[in-house]
Short mmCIF file of C-alpha atoms in Angstrom, two decimals:
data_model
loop_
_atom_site.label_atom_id
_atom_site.label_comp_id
_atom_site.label_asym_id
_atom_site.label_seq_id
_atom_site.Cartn_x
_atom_site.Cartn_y
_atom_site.Cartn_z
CA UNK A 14 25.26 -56.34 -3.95
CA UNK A 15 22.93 -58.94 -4.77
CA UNK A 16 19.80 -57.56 -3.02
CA UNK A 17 18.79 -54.55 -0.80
CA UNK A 18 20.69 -55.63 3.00
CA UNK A 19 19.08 -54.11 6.02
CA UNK A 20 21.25 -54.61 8.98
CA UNK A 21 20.96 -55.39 11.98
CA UNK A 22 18.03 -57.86 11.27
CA UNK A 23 16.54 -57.71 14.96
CA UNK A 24 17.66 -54.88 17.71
CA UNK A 25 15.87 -55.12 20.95
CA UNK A 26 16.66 -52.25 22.94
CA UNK A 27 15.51 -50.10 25.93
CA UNK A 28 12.50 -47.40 25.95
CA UNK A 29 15.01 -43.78 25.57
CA UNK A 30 17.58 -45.58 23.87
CA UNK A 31 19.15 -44.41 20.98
CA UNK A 32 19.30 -46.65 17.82
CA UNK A 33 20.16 -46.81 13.88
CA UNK A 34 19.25 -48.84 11.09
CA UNK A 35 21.41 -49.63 8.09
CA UNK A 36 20.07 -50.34 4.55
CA UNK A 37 22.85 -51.06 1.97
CA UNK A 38 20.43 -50.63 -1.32
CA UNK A 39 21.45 -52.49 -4.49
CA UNK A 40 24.39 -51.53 -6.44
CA UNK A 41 23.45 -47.98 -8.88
CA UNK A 42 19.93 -47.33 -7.49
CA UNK A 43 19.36 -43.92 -6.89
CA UNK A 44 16.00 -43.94 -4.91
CA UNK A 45 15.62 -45.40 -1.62
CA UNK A 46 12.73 -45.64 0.51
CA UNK A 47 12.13 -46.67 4.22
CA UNK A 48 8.78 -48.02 5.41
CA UNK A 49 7.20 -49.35 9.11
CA UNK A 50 4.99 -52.62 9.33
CA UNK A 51 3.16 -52.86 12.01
CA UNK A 52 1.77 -56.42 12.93
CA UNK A 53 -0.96 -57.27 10.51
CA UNK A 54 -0.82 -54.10 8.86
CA UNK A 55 1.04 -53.51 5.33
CA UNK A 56 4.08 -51.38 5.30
CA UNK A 57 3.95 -47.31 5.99
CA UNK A 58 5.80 -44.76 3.96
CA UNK A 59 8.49 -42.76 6.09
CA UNK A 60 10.85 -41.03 3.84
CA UNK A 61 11.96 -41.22 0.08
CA UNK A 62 15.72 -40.18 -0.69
CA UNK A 63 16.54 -39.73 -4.12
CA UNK A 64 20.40 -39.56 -4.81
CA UNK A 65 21.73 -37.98 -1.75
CA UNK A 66 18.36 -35.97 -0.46
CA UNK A 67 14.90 -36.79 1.05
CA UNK A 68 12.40 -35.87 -1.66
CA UNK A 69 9.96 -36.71 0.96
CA UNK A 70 10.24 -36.97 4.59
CA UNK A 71 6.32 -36.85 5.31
CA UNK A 72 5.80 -39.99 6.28
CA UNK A 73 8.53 -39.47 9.43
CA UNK A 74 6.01 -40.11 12.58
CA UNK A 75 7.99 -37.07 14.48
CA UNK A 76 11.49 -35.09 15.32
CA UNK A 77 12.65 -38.22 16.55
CA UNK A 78 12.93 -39.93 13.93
CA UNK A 79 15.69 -39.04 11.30
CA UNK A 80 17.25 -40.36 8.26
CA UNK A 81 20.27 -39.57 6.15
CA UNK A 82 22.05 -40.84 2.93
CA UNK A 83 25.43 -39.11 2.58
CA UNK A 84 26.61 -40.53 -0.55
CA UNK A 85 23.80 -41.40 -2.36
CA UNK A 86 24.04 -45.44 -1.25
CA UNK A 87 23.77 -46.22 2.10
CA UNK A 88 21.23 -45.47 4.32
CA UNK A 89 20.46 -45.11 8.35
CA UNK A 90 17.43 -43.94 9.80
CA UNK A 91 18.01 -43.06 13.16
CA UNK A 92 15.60 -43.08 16.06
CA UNK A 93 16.32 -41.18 19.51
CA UNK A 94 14.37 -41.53 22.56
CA UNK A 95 13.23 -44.84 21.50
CA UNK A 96 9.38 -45.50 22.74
CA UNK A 97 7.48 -48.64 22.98
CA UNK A 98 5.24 -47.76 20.35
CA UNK A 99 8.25 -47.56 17.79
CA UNK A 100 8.53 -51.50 18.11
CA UNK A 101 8.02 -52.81 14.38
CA UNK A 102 9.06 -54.34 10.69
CA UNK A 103 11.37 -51.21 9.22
CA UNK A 104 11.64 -52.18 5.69
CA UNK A 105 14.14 -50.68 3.30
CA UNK A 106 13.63 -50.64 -0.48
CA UNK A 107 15.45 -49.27 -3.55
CA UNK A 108 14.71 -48.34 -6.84
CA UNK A 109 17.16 -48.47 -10.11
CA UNK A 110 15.55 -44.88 -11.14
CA UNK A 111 13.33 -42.39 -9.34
CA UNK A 112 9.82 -43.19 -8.79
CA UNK A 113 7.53 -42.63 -11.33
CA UNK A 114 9.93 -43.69 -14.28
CA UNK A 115 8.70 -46.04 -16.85
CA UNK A 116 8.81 -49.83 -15.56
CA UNK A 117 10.07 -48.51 -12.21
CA UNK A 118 10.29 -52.09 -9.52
CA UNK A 119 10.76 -51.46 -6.14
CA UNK A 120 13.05 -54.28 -4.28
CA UNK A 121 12.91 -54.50 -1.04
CA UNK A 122 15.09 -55.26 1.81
CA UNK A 123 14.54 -57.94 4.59
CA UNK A 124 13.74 -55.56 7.28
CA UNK A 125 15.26 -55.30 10.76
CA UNK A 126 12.59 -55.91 13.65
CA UNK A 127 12.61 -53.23 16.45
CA UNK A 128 11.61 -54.45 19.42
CA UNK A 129 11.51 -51.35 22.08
CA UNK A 130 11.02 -52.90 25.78
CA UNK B 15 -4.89 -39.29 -0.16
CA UNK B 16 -4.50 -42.59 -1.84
CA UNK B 17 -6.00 -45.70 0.80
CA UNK B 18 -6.02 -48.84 -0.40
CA UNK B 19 -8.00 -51.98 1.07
CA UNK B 20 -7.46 -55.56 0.12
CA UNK B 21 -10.30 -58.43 0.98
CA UNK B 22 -10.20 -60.41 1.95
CA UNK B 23 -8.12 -60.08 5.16
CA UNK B 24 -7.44 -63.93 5.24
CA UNK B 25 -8.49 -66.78 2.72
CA UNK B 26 -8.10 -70.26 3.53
CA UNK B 27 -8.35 -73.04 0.91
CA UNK B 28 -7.31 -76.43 -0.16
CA UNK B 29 -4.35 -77.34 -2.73
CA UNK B 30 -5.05 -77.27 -6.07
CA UNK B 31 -7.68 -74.44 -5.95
CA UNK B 32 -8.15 -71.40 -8.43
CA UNK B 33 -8.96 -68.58 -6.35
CA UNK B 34 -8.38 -64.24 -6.55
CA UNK B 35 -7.49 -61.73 -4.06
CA UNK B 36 -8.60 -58.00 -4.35
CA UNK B 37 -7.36 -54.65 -4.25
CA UNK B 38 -8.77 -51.27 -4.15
CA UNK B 39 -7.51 -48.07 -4.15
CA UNK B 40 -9.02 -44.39 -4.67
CA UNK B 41 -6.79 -41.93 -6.49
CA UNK B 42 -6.31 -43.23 -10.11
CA UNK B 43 -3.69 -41.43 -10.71
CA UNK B 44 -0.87 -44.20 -10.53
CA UNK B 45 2.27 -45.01 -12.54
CA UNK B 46 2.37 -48.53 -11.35
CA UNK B 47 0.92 -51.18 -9.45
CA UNK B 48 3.59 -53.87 -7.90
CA UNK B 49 1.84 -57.29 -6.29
CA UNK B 50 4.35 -58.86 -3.54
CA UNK B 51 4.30 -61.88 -1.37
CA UNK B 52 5.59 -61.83 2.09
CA UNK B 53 6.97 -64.83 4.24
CA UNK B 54 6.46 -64.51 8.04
CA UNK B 55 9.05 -62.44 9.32
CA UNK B 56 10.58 -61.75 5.86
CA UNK B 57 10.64 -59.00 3.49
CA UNK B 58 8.62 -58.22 0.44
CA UNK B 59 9.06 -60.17 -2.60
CA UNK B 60 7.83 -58.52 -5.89
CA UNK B 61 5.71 -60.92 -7.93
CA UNK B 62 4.27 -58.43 -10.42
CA UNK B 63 4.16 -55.05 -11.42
CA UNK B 64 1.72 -53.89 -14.19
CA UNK B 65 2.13 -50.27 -15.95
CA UNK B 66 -0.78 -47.77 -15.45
CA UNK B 67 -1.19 -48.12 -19.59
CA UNK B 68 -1.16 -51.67 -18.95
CA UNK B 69 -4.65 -54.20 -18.06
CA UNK B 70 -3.08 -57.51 -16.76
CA UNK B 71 0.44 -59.28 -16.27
CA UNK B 72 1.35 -63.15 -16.05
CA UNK B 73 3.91 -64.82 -14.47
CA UNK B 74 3.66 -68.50 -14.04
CA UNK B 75 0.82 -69.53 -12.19
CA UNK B 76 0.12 -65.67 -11.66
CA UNK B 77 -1.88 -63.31 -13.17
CA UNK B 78 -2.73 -59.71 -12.46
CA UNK B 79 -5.16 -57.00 -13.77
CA UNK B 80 -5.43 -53.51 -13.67
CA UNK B 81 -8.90 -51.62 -14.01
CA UNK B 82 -7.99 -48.00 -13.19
CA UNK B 83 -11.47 -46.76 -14.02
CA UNK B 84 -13.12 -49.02 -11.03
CA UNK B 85 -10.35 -48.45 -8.85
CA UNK B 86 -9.78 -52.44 -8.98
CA UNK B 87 -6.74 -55.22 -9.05
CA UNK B 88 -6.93 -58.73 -8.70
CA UNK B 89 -4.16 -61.26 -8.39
CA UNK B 90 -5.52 -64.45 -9.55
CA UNK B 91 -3.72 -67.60 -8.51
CA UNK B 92 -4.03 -70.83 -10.56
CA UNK B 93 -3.85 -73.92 -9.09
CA UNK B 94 -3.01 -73.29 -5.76
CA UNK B 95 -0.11 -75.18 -4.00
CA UNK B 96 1.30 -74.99 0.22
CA UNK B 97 4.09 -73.31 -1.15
CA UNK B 98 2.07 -70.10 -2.08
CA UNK B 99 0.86 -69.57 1.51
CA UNK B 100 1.92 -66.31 2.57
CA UNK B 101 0.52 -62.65 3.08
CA UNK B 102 -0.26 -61.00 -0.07
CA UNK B 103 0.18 -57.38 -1.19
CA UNK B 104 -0.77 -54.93 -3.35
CA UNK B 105 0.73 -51.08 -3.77
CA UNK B 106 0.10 -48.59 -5.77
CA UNK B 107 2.75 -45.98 -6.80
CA UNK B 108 1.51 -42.35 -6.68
CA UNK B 109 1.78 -39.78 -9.33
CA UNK B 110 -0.22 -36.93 -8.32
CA UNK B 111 -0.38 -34.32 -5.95
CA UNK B 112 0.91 -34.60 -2.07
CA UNK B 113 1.33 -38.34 -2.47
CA UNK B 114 3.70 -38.20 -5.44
CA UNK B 115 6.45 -41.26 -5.40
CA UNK B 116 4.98 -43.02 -2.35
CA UNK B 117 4.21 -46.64 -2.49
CA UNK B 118 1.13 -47.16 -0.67
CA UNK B 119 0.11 -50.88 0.34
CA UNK B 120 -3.01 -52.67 1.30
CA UNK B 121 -3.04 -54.25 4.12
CA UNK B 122 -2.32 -57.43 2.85
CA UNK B 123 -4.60 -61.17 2.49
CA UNK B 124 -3.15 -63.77 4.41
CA UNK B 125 -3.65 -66.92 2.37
CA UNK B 126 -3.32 -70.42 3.97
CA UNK B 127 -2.98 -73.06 1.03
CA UNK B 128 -3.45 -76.58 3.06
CA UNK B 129 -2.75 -79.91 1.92
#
């Protein structure tokens, strides 16, 4: 596609809910990254997939969070037992090569709020 | 642990101004550093990214420099116009140790351009 698509774009849902976020990266990028944004805060690293795998998962707050990338292109990080403290920004961004590599640009999705009531 | 701090937290000034917004960060050891605006309740738009070989990048009315030996960045906007109101970041991409591939950000200026 044109740009990284995060879907849905706002989910309001119930504290011990159950929900998933979707990030369709752009078209032949192998990394993938999901972040949290807080209001007034900048974004907060949660896990880094490169092709199918999380390279890093350290930045996952605890067990209930969860993310997976099957096929090396879509994404959904799933949250269980949804808590009020979860509500943010959860950004999505992709990479044409892996982190690090020369003139590597990160584009980024344009986030689906989570709003946990 | 890389941490990164931007002042300031919120710059208000009137059209037409010259004016910079800062970045620090404490672990030099970066590949990158990527500048991106951010529209309320929008995503992140990347405005520049400058190579950790590299001192400064332009685009447009943009420009952005790199001093890895202060820890510093600056994103220096010329001429200043409504249209560039928005928060402001800066992130760093990590190349050493624990913090290897993450993109840490600042927490971002808020910059109010008015008429």
């Amino acid at each position: 596609g044109a740009g990284v698509s995060q879907t849905p774009s706002n989910k309001v849902t119930e504290k011990g809910k159950y929900v998933e976020l979707r990030c369709d990266p752009i078209s032949g990028h192998t990394a993938l990254y999901w972040y949290r944004q807080s209001l007034g805060q900048g974004p907060e690293f949660l896990i880094y997939f490169q092709g199918t795998g999380a390279a890093d998962d350290s930045g996952l707050p605890n067990d209930r969070f969860f993310a997976v990338r099957p096929e090396g292109s879509v994404s959904t990080l799933k949250i269980q037992r949804t808590e009020r403290g979860d509500s943010a920004v959860y950004l999505c961004a992709s990479s044409l090569l892996p982190f690090g590599t020369f003139n590597t640009e990160a584009f980024f999705g344009q986030g689906t709020r989570l709003t946990v009531v | 642990k890389q941490e990164v701090t931007q002042i300031p937290a919120a710059l208000s000034v009137p059209e037409g101004e010259n004016l910079v917004l800062n970045c620090s960060f404490t672990d030099s050891a970066i590949y990158n550093l990527q500048w991106f605006r951010q529209d309320p309740g929008k995503g992140l738009t990347s405005l520049l990214l400058i190579q950790s070989s590299q001192r400064e990048q332009t685009s447009g009315r943009l420009n952005a420099s790199l001093d890895k030996s202060s820890g510093r960045s600056t994103l220096y906007i010329a001429a200043s116009q409504p249209g560039d109101s928005a928060t402001y970041l800066c992130a760093f991409l990590n190349a050493g140790g624990t913090s290897y591939g993450k993109l840490t950000f600042g927490q971002g200026t808020i910059l109010t351009v008015h008429p």
